[in-house]
Amino acid sequence: MQYAGNFSGSAPVIKKYKASATGYAAGIVVLRSAANASGQMSISTTTSAADALGLLMDTGNNQGSPIAYSTTQGDPEAVYSVIVNPDQILRAQMVTGATGTAITGDTVATASSNGLTVVGGTSVASPDMDEGIIWYTSGANVGKSRKITSTSSVTATVIVPFAANAVGDTFCYAGINIGLQGVTLTTDLQKVRTDIAVSTGATLTCLDLELNGTGDSYALFTLGDSTFCQIT
Amino acid sequence: MAEILVKRQFTRADLLKDAEAGGRKRGRAAGGWIADIAAQKKVITLCPLCTNKFNPAKVHYRKEKEFPVCQAKCDGCSTFDPRCSWYIYDELYTQVRSTAEERRALARSREQRIKRGYL
């Protein structure tokens, strides 16, 4: 993930915190460490960003090798920089699959003259994309997007109609939309998955969407559960 | 002229403070300390007084310009300053920062692709 600013427009606050495990990487969200954990921060998981501290900005290297968390006496301490603003805006690429491949680009299988349905070749009902977003990547509606208001098998329905589509037009969809909280991250915790049902996973709230092609679409998020905003 | 040398008495609190992570150790030159942080590819934060003494290009660092200040503890003088400059290791920059320049390029590309009829 990338740091993209703050709601308030203020300067980022950068703190250096101690790691409590291995596996840290620049660009992941880190959490308050659990009780009895050794350090001050833990790593988020693909489905949890509760009690977030902020975005990790680096992982230390020492003479070319990463400074890993270690409990060996005399080893360097793993201390990393974190942007801790609770109102920070994070930008992540939208992908599918646990390892983060390009979004599924689907093709219109049955034309819709009224523009209220998009009938593709893959299911939008399981996982359910209802309340998510759909956008065209070619055809008469290229670049246009709508909120999905219901789904059934391979058919996504919208209320504000698109222009009539044609068989062969390509489109993408995502189980992410503005104001919805809950996204599932890839295993490297750097990207967000669009192939998971809406509002499932980590407490990141969608702020904006950059809808481009299958490989360069992004979503912007805020921390839905910053540890500096609420004590839970 | 006679010079009186008085040995400084470090308290236990002083020693513990020195052992605190992320800070420069007693007697350590700031330049060497920052060179060490740079070798570790960590984010470097420097207050307005220290920032001019650091050459980011020399150690493959990039100064953050979109958000020219951050609130942090200066790695040079260990003082918390709300107007620090921050530097990110160049290779890590695009991994952790989204810039207006990059977004502008993406928006331009999007516009051109839409004109071609394929996003």
mmCIF file of C-alpha atoms in Angstrom:
data_model
loop_
_atom_site.group_PDB
_atom_site.id
_atom_site.type_symbol
_atom_site.label_atom_id
_atom_site.label_comp_id
_atom_site.label_asym_id
_atom_site.label_seq_id
_atom_site.Cartn_x
_atom_site.Cartn_y
_atom_site.Cartn_z
ATOM 1 C CA MET A 1 0.000 0.000 0.000
ATOM 2 C CA GLN A 2 1.018 3.537 -0.516
ATOM 3 C CA TYR A 3 0.612 6.572 1.693
ATOM 4 C CA ALA A 4 -1.525 9.105 -0.194
ATOM 5 C CA GLY A 5 -2.076 11.864 2.360
ATOM 6 C CA ASN A 6 -4.407 12.669 5.226
ATOM 7 C CA PHE A 7 -8.036 13.705 5.429
ATOM 8 C CA SER A 8 -6.992 16.797 7.328
ATOM 9 C CA GLY A 9 -4.261 17.701 4.851
ATOM 10 C CA SER A 10 -1.853 17.808 7.758
ATOM 11 C CA ALA A 11 1.693 16.578 7.882
ATOM 12 C CA PRO A 12 2.310 12.899 8.467
ATOM 13 C CA VAL A 13 3.483 11.914 11.927
ATOM 14 C CA ILE A 14 6.288 9.364 11.714
ATOM 15 C CA LYS A 15 7.168 7.196 14.680
ATOM 16 C CA LYS A 16 9.690 4.420 15.074
ATOM 17 C CA TYR A 17 8.305 1.320 16.698
ATOM 18 C CA LYS A 18 9.709 -2.031 17.660
ATOM 19 C CA ALA A 19 8.712 -5.113 15.718
ATOM 20 C CA SER A 20 7.470 -8.161 17.547
ATOM 21 C CA ALA A 21 7.875 -10.797 14.866
ATOM 22 C CA THR A 22 9.484 -11.448 11.504
ATOM 23 C CA GLY A 23 7.863 -10.841 8.146
ATOM 24 C CA TYR A 24 7.559 -7.047 8.143
ATOM 25 C CA ALA A 25 7.621 -5.298 4.775
ATOM 26 C CA ALA A 26 7.379 -1.689 3.675
ATOM 27 C CA GLY A 27 3.833 -0.795 2.642
ATOM 28 C CA ILE A 28 1.840 -2.955 5.036
ATOM 29 C CA VAL A 29 -0.485 -1.872 7.811
ATOM 30 C CA VAL A 30 0.825 -2.650 11.280
ATOM 31 C CA LEU A 31 -1.252 -3.168 14.390
ATOM 32 C CA ARG A 32 -0.883 -2.571 18.072
ATOM 33 C CA SER A 33 0.931 -5.577 19.477
ATOM 34 C CA ALA A 34 -1.074 -8.137 21.323
ATOM 35 C CA ALA A 35 -0.780 -8.606 25.081
ATOM 36 C CA ASN A 36 2.543 -10.201 26.028
ATOM 37 C CA ALA A 37 3.900 -9.822 22.491
ATOM 38 C CA SER A 38 7.550 -8.817 22.562
ATOM 39 C CA GLY A 39 7.476 -5.604 20.556
ATOM 40 C CA GLN A 40 5.228 -2.602 19.983
ATOM 41 C CA MET A 41 3.597 -3.588 16.720
ATOM 42 C CA SER A 42 2.280 -6.663 14.977
ATOM 43 C CA ILE A 43 1.494 -7.345 11.332
ATOM 44 C CA SER A 44 -2.037 -7.056 9.987
ATOM 45 C CA THR A 45 -3.556 -10.132 8.420
ATOM 46 C CA THR A 46 -5.413 -10.584 5.152
ATOM 47 C CA THR A 47 -8.713 -10.118 6.975
ATOM 48 C CA SER A 48 -7.836 -7.994 9.997
ATOM 49 C CA ALA A 49 -6.542 -4.463 10.463
ATOM 50 C CA ALA A 50 -8.126 -3.874 13.852
ATOM 51 C CA ASP A 51 -6.234 -1.608 16.270
ATOM 52 C CA ALA A 52 -4.070 -0.339 13.443
ATOM 53 C CA LEU A 53 -1.037 1.789 14.265
ATOM 54 C CA GLY A 54 -0.481 2.903 10.684
ATOM 55 C CA LEU A 55 1.493 2.245 7.538
ATOM 56 C CA LEU A 56 4.958 0.724 7.745
ATOM 57 C CA MET A 57 7.394 2.797 5.683
ATOM 58 C CA ASP A 58 10.539 0.732 5.765
ATOM 59 C CA THR A 59 12.168 -2.388 6.995
ATOM 60 C CA GLY A 60 15.689 -2.040 8.167
ATOM 61 C CA ASN A 61 18.670 -3.408 6.339
ATOM 62 C CA ASN A 62 22.061 -3.984 7.858
ATOM 63 C CA GLN A 63 25.014 -4.448 5.490
ATOM 64 C CA GLY A 64 22.654 -5.528 2.728
ATOM 65 C CA SER A 65 20.584 -7.959 4.773
ATOM 66 C CA PRO A 66 17.206 -7.096 6.248
ATOM 67 C CA ILE A 67 17.250 -6.519 9.976
ATOM 68 C CA ALA A 68 15.005 -9.286 11.139
ATOM 69 C CA TYR A 69 13.244 -9.459 14.429
ATOM 70 C CA SER A 70 15.426 -11.439 16.775
ATOM 71 C CA THR A 71 15.393 -12.433 20.406
ATOM 72 C CA THR A 72 19.095 -13.243 20.361
ATOM 73 C CA GLN A 73 21.151 -11.185 22.751
ATOM 74 C CA GLY A 74 23.354 -8.707 20.916
ATOM 75 C CA ASP A 75 21.380 -8.715 17.687
ATOM 76 C CA PRO A 76 20.239 -5.326 16.322
ATOM 77 C CA GLU A 77 16.748 -4.375 17.380
ATOM 78 C CA ALA A 78 14.153 -4.339 14.621
ATOM 79 C CA VAL A 79 12.782 -0.793 14.740
ATOM 80 C CA TYR A 80 10.819 0.514 11.792
ATOM 81 C CA SER A 81 9.181 3.801 10.745
ATOM 82 C CA VAL A 82 5.389 4.017 10.817
ATOM 83 C CA ILE A 83 3.070 6.812 9.656
ATOM 84 C CA VAL A 84 0.620 6.909 12.540
ATOM 85 C CA ASN A 85 -1.989 9.509 11.554
ATOM 86 C CA PRO A 86 -5.431 7.989 12.221
ATOM 87 C CA ASP A 87 -6.842 9.903 9.233
ATOM 88 C CA GLN A 88 -4.236 8.724 6.752
ATOM 89 C CA ILE A 89 -5.287 7.747 3.247
ATOM 90 C CA LEU A 90 -3.873 4.531 1.857
ATOM 91 C CA ARG A 91 -3.816 3.557 -1.804
ATOM 92 C CA ALA A 92 -3.762 -0.066 -2.864
ATOM 93 C CA GLN A 93 -3.918 -1.830 -6.189
ATOM 94 C CA MET A 94 -7.062 -3.844 -6.859
ATOM 95 C CA VAL A 95 -6.302 -7.455 -7.753
ATOM 96 C CA THR A 96 -7.813 -10.914 -7.625
ATOM 97 C CA GLY A 97 -6.534 -14.015 -5.890
ATOM 98 C CA ALA A 98 -4.476 -14.416 -2.772
ATOM 99 C CA THR A 99 -1.223 -13.706 -4.567
ATOM 100 C CA GLY A 100 -2.515 -10.658 -6.432
ATOM 101 C CA THR A 101 -3.034 -11.248 -10.136
ATOM 102 C CA ALA A 102 -4.852 -8.795 -12.421
ATOM 103 C CA ILE A 103 -8.562 -8.206 -11.918
ATOM 104 C CA THR A 104 -10.834 -10.547 -13.827
ATOM 105 C CA GLY A 105 -11.790 -8.895 -17.075
ATOM 106 C CA ASP A 106 -15.179 -10.261 -18.083
ATOM 107 C CA THR A 107 -16.969 -10.095 -21.419
ATOM 108 C CA VAL A 108 -20.626 -9.317 -22.095
ATOM 109 C CA ALA A 109 -22.333 -12.558 -23.138
ATOM 110 C CA THR A 110 -25.867 -11.216 -23.650
ATOM 111 C CA ALA A 111 -26.514 -7.679 -24.835
ATOM 112 C CA SER A 112 -28.688 -5.342 -22.753
ATOM 113 C CA SER A 113 -30.471 -2.603 -24.674
ATOM 114 C CA ASN A 114 -31.771 -0.765 -21.590
ATOM 115 C CA GLY A 115 -28.354 -0.763 -19.925
ATOM 116 C CA LEU A 116 -29.707 -1.972 -16.614
ATOM 117 C CA THR A 117 -28.018 -5.340 -16.574
ATOM 118 C CA VAL A 118 -24.579 -6.615 -17.368
ATOM 119 C CA VAL A 119 -24.519 -10.291 -18.238
ATOM 120 C CA GLY A 120 -21.037 -11.720 -18.280
ATOM 121 C CA GLY A 121 -19.339 -15.076 -18.191
ATOM 122 C CA THR A 122 -18.346 -15.314 -14.547
ATOM 123 C CA SER A 123 -20.539 -15.298 -11.467
ATOM 124 C CA VAL A 124 -21.082 -11.987 -9.700
ATOM 125 C CA ALA A 125 -23.391 -13.594 -7.141
ATOM 126 C CA SER A 126 -20.873 -15.930 -5.582
ATOM 127 C CA PRO A 127 -18.861 -14.293 -4.179
ATOM 128 C CA ASP A 128 -21.532 -11.648 -4.045
ATOM 129 C CA MET A 129 -20.646 -8.331 -5.660
ATOM 130 C CA ASP A 130 -23.946 -6.710 -4.645
ATOM 131 C CA GLU A 131 -23.270 -3.087 -3.554
ATOM 132 C CA GLY A 132 -19.896 -3.260 -5.257
ATOM 133 C CA ILE A 133 -18.833 -1.453 -8.422
ATOM 134 C CA ILE A 134 -18.855 -2.398 -12.095
ATOM 135 C CA TRP A 135 -17.122 -0.573 -14.917
ATOM 136 C CA TYR A 136 -16.592 -1.098 -18.613
ATOM 137 C CA THR A 137 -13.178 -1.360 -20.178
ATOM 138 C CA SER A 138 -14.312 -1.366 -23.798
ATOM 139 C CA GLY A 139 -17.381 -0.746 -25.942
ATOM 140 C CA ALA A 140 -19.898 2.092 -25.820
ATOM 141 C CA ASN A 141 -19.556 2.431 -22.051
ATOM 142 C CA VAL A 142 -15.780 2.403 -21.821
ATOM 143 C CA GLY A 143 -14.635 4.184 -18.657
ATOM 144 C CA LYS A 144 -18.142 4.385 -17.182
ATOM 145 C CA SER A 145 -18.996 2.827 -13.836
ATOM 146 C CA ARG A 146 -22.099 2.094 -11.761
ATOM 147 C CA LYS A 147 -22.938 0.723 -8.381
ATOM 148 C CA ILE A 148 -24.189 -2.863 -8.484
ATOM 149 C CA THR A 149 -27.559 -3.004 -6.747
ATOM 150 C CA SER A 150 -28.330 -6.687 -7.100
ATOM 151 C CA THR A 151 -26.755 -9.802 -8.480
ATOM 152 C CA SER A 152 -27.948 -13.133 -9.797
ATOM 153 C CA SER A 153 -25.562 -15.706 -11.177
ATOM 154 C CA VAL A 154 -23.653 -13.965 -13.991
ATOM 155 C CA THR A 155 -25.937 -10.921 -14.076
ATOM 156 C CA ALA A 156 -25.211 -7.666 -12.301
ATOM 157 C CA THR A 157 -28.051 -5.150 -12.116
ATOM 158 C CA VAL A 158 -27.652 -1.391 -11.829
ATOM 159 C CA ILE A 159 -30.265 1.332 -11.276
ATOM 160 C CA VAL A 160 -28.692 4.178 -13.207
ATOM 161 C CA PRO A 161 -28.569 2.697 -16.708
ATOM 162 C CA PHE A 162 -25.496 2.395 -18.861
ATOM 163 C CA ALA A 163 -25.798 2.958 -22.582
ATOM 164 C CA ALA A 164 -26.844 -0.190 -24.436
ATOM 165 C CA ASN A 165 -23.993 -2.669 -24.427
ATOM 166 C CA ALA A 166 -23.058 -5.268 -26.995
ATOM 167 C CA VAL A 167 -21.826 -8.824 -26.867
ATOM 168 C CA GLY A 168 -18.049 -8.763 -26.561
ATOM 169 C CA ASP A 169 -17.809 -5.526 -24.565
ATOM 170 C CA THR A 170 -15.432 -6.022 -21.685
ATOM 171 C CA PHE A 171 -15.942 -4.986 -18.099
ATOM 172 C CA CYS A 172 -14.559 -5.398 -14.592
ATOM 173 C CA TYR A 173 -16.239 -5.514 -11.218
ATOM 174 C CA ALA A 174 -15.142 -5.318 -7.616
ATOM 175 C CA GLY A 175 -16.607 -6.093 -4.216
ATOM 176 C CA ILE A 176 -15.437 -2.700 -3.015
ATOM 177 C CA ASN A 177 -17.312 0.571 -2.985
ATOM 178 C CA ILE A 178 -17.255 4.009 -1.391
ATOM 179 C CA GLY A 179 -17.913 4.084 2.331
ATOM 180 C CA LEU A 180 -17.972 0.323 2.706
ATOM 181 C CA GLN A 181 -15.744 -1.148 5.351
ATOM 182 C CA GLY A 182 -14.123 -4.527 4.951
ATOM 183 C CA VAL A 183 -11.620 -5.652 2.351
ATOM 184 C CA THR A 184 -9.520 -8.750 2.025
ATOM 185 C CA LEU A 185 -5.828 -8.264 1.392
ATOM 186 C CA THR A 186 -3.442 -10.387 -0.615
ATOM 187 C CA THR A 187 -1.056 -12.604 1.313
ATOM 188 C CA ASP A 188 1.726 -10.020 1.003
ATOM 189 C CA LEU A 189 -0.718 -7.502 2.600
ATOM 190 C CA GLN A 190 0.063 -4.925 -0.102
ATOM 191 C CA LYS A 191 -2.988 -5.149 -2.388
ATOM 192 C CA VAL A 192 -6.752 -5.518 -2.031
ATOM 193 C CA ARG A 193 -8.795 -8.319 -3.503
ATOM 194 C CA THR A 194 -11.812 -7.544 -5.646
ATOM 195 C CA ASP A 195 -12.947 -11.158 -5.882
ATOM 196 C CA ILE A 196 -14.233 -11.321 -2.321
ATOM 197 C CA ALA A 197 -17.802 -10.540 -1.316
ATOM 198 C CA VAL A 198 -18.484 -6.930 -0.352
ATOM 199 C CA SER A 199 -17.591 -5.828 3.207
ATOM 200 C CA THR A 200 -15.564 -8.905 4.053
ATOM 201 C CA GLY A 201 -12.281 -8.711 5.877
ATOM 202 C CA ALA A 202 -10.045 -6.033 7.305
ATOM 203 C CA THR A 203 -11.469 -2.812 8.727
ATOM 204 C CA LEU A 204 -10.349 -0.487 5.969
ATOM 205 C CA THR A 205 -12.983 1.927 4.688
ATOM 206 C CA CYS A 206 -13.081 2.753 1.003
ATOM 207 C CA LEU A 207 -12.645 6.438 0.248
ATOM 208 C CA ASP A 208 -12.224 6.511 -3.503
ATOM 209 C CA LEU A 209 -11.704 4.331 -6.537
ATOM 210 C CA GLU A 210 -9.401 4.752 -9.517
ATOM 211 C CA LEU A 211 -11.056 2.542 -12.113
ATOM 212 C CA ASN A 212 -8.721 1.786 -14.982
ATOM 213 C CA GLY A 213 -7.786 -1.483 -16.631
ATOM 214 C CA THR A 214 -7.343 -4.906 -15.108
ATOM 215 C CA GLY A 215 -3.806 -4.211 -14.017
ATOM 216 C CA ASP A 216 -3.817 -0.590 -12.959
ATOM 217 C CA SER A 217 -6.976 0.059 -10.951
ATOM 218 C CA TYR A 218 -6.605 1.312 -7.403
ATOM 219 C CA ALA A 219 -8.715 1.885 -4.319
ATOM 220 C CA LEU A 220 -8.103 4.435 -1.592
ATOM 221 C CA PHE A 221 -8.840 3.597 2.011
ATOM 222 C CA THR A 222 -8.776 5.006 5.489
ATOM 223 C CA LEU A 223 -8.086 3.086 8.653
ATOM 224 C CA GLY A 224 -11.462 2.031 9.982
ATOM 225 C CA ASP A 225 -10.052 0.974 13.330
ATOM 226 C CA SER A 226 -7.044 3.082 14.247
ATOM 227 C CA THR A 227 -5.826 2.361 17.729
ATOM 228 C CA PHE A 228 -5.333 6.093 18.232
ATOM 229 C CA CYS A 229 -9.026 6.769 17.720
ATOM 230 C CA GLN A 230 -10.649 4.166 19.885
ATOM 231 C CA ILE A 231 -9.676 1.773 22.608
ATOM 232 C CA THR A 232 -11.024 -1.686 22.039
ATOM 233 C CA MET B 1 45.136 28.571 30.892
ATOM 234 C CA ALA B 2 44.212 25.743 33.155
ATOM 235 C CA GLU B 3 41.325 23.616 32.038
ATOM 236 C CA ILE B 4 39.142 21.891 34.598
ATOM 237 C CA LEU B 5 37.870 18.555 33.457
ATOM 238 C CA VAL B 6 34.797 17.297 35.277
ATOM 239 C CA LYS B 7 33.693 13.783 34.560
ATOM 240 C CA ARG B 8 30.028 13.717 33.759
ATOM 241 C CA GLN B 9 27.994 11.548 36.055
ATOM 242 C CA PHE B 10 25.462 9.623 33.998
ATOM 243 C CA THR B 11 22.441 8.532 35.947
ATOM 244 C CA ARG B 12 20.670 5.246 35.428
ATOM 245 C CA ALA B 13 17.907 7.231 33.716
ATOM 246 C CA ASP B 14 20.447 8.711 31.273
ATOM 247 C CA LEU B 15 21.760 5.280 30.434
ATOM 248 C CA LEU B 16 18.300 3.854 29.946
ATOM 249 C CA LYS B 17 17.389 6.789 27.732
ATOM 250 C CA ASP B 18 20.453 6.096 25.620
ATOM 251 C CA ALA B 19 19.393 2.506 25.236
ATOM 252 C CA GLU B 20 16.030 3.592 23.878
ATOM 253 C CA ALA B 21 15.500 2.320 20.357
ATOM 254 C CA GLY B 22 15.660 4.623 17.389
ATOM 255 C CA GLY B 23 17.888 7.180 19.009
ATOM 256 C CA ARG B 24 21.473 8.166 18.568
ATOM 257 C CA LYS B 25 23.788 6.721 21.184
ATOM 258 C CA ARG B 26 25.823 8.926 23.494
ATOM 259 C CA GLY B 27 29.014 10.174 21.923
ATOM 260 C CA ARG B 28 27.994 9.085 18.456
ATOM 261 C CA ALA B 29 28.428 11.676 15.697
ATOM 262 C CA ALA B 30 25.145 12.538 13.996
ATOM 263 C CA GLY B 31 26.627 12.074 10.537
ATOM 264 C CA GLY B 32 27.745 8.533 11.256
ATOM 265 C CA TRP B 33 24.415 7.705 12.832
ATOM 266 C CA ILE B 34 22.493 8.930 9.801
ATOM 267 C CA ALA B 35 24.883 7.102 7.474
ATOM 268 C CA ASP B 36 24.030 3.948 9.391
ATOM 269 C CA ILE B 37 20.275 4.554 9.042
ATOM 270 C CA ALA B 38 20.765 5.224 5.343
ATOM 271 C CA ALA B 39 22.645 1.940 4.968
ATOM 272 C CA GLN B 40 19.637 0.242 6.511
ATOM 273 C CA LYS B 41 17.317 1.896 3.950
ATOM 274 C CA LYS B 42 15.124 3.325 6.675
ATOM 275 C CA VAL B 43 13.113 6.518 6.517
ATOM 276 C CA ILE B 44 15.235 9.466 7.638
ATOM 277 C CA THR B 45 13.626 12.442 9.324
ATOM 278 C CA LEU B 46 15.607 15.631 9.794
ATOM 279 C CA CYS B 47 14.662 18.938 11.401
ATOM 280 C CA PRO B 48 15.144 22.222 9.505
ATOM 281 C CA LEU B 49 18.544 22.769 11.119
ATOM 282 C CA CYS B 50 19.889 19.315 10.273
ATOM 283 C CA THR B 51 18.309 18.767 6.882
ATOM 284 C CA ASN B 52 20.792 20.930 4.989
ATOM 285 C CA LYS B 53 23.663 18.774 6.163
ATOM 286 C CA PHE B 54 22.265 15.695 4.444
ATOM 287 C CA ASN B 55 22.728 14.902 0.774
ATOM 288 C CA PRO B 56 19.984 12.402 -0.130
ATOM 289 C CA ALA B 57 21.165 11.688 -3.670
ATOM 290 C CA LYS B 58 24.539 10.514 -2.421
ATOM 291 C CA VAL B 59 22.957 7.635 -0.528
ATOM 292 C CA HIS B 60 20.154 6.940 -3.041
ATOM 293 C CA TYR B 61 17.451 8.604 -1.007
ATOM 294 C CA ARG B 62 14.564 10.695 -2.262
ATOM 295 C CA LYS B 63 13.259 13.723 -0.418
ATOM 296 C CA GLU B 64 9.513 13.690 0.032
ATOM 297 C CA LYS B 65 8.247 16.781 -1.741
ATOM 298 C CA GLU B 66 4.493 16.310 -1.959
ATOM 299 C CA PHE B 67 4.310 16.398 1.819
ATOM 300 C CA PRO B 68 7.328 18.574 2.506
ATOM 301 C CA VAL B 69 7.100 18.330 6.274
ATOM 302 C CA CYS B 70 6.371 15.607 8.762
ATOM 303 C CA GLN B 71 6.158 15.523 12.525
ATOM 304 C CA ALA B 72 8.927 13.329 13.829
ATOM 305 C CA LYS B 73 11.992 13.043 15.973
ATOM 306 C CA CYS B 74 15.006 14.374 14.089
ATOM 307 C CA ASP B 75 17.531 11.646 13.387
ATOM 308 C CA GLY B 76 20.286 14.238 13.584
ATOM 309 C CA CYS B 77 19.633 16.025 16.863
ATOM 310 C CA SER B 78 17.009 13.719 18.409
ATOM 311 C CA THR B 79 14.547 16.578 18.863
ATOM 312 C CA PHE B 80 10.874 16.207 18.079
ATOM 313 C CA ASP B 81 10.061 18.770 15.426
ATOM 314 C CA PRO B 82 6.749 19.346 13.639
ATOM 315 C CA ARG B 83 8.566 20.601 10.547
ATOM 316 C CA CYS B 84 10.940 17.758 9.756
ATOM 317 C CA SER B 85 11.888 16.876 6.204
ATOM 318 C CA TRP B 86 11.613 13.205 5.407
ATOM 319 C CA TYR B 87 13.609 11.054 3.078
ATOM 320 C CA ILE B 88 12.671 7.650 1.693
ATOM 321 C CA TYR B 89 15.049 5.128 0.162
ATOM 322 C CA ASP B 90 14.575 5.479 -3.593
ATOM 323 C CA GLU B 91 13.886 1.812 -4.292
ATOM 324 C CA LEU B 92 11.148 1.729 -1.667
ATOM 325 C CA TYR B 93 9.573 5.009 -2.684
ATOM 326 C CA THR B 94 6.931 3.765 -5.102
ATOM 327 C CA GLN B 95 6.072 0.923 -2.767
ATOM 328 C CA VAL B 96 5.069 3.191 0.081
ATOM 329 C CA ARG B 97 4.138 6.487 -1.563
ATOM 330 C CA SER B 98 1.498 7.495 -4.040
ATOM 331 C CA THR B 99 2.331 10.813 -5.626
ATOM 332 C CA ALA B 100 0.243 13.311 -7.540
ATOM 333 C CA GLU B 101 2.710 12.996 -10.413
ATOM 334 C CA GLU B 102 2.072 9.266 -10.690
ATOM 335 C CA ARG B 103 -1.695 9.687 -10.411
ATOM 336 C CA ARG B 104 -1.624 12.434 -13.036
ATOM 337 C CA ALA B 105 0.237 10.163 -15.443
ATOM 338 C CA LEU B 106 -2.285 7.394 -14.787
ATOM 339 C CA ALA B 107 -5.202 9.773 -15.395
ATOM 340 C CA ARG B 108 -3.648 10.933 -18.678
ATOM 341 C CA SER B 109 -3.104 7.358 -19.743
ATOM 342 C CA ARG B 110 -6.712 6.529 -18.848
ATOM 343 C CA GLU B 111 -8.000 9.427 -20.923
ATOM 344 C CA GLN B 112 -5.966 8.341 -23.937
ATOM 345 C CA ARG B 113 -7.031 4.718 -23.577
ATOM 346 C CA ILE B 114 -10.706 5.718 -23.397
ATOM 347 C CA LYS B 115 -10.229 7.704 -26.620
ATOM 348 C CA ARG B 116 -8.840 4.553 -28.206
ATOM 349 C CA GLY B 117 -11.908 2.680 -26.945
ATOM 350 C CA TYR B 118 -10.171 0.225 -24.676
ATOM 351 C CA LEU B 119 -9.313 0.887 -21.052
#
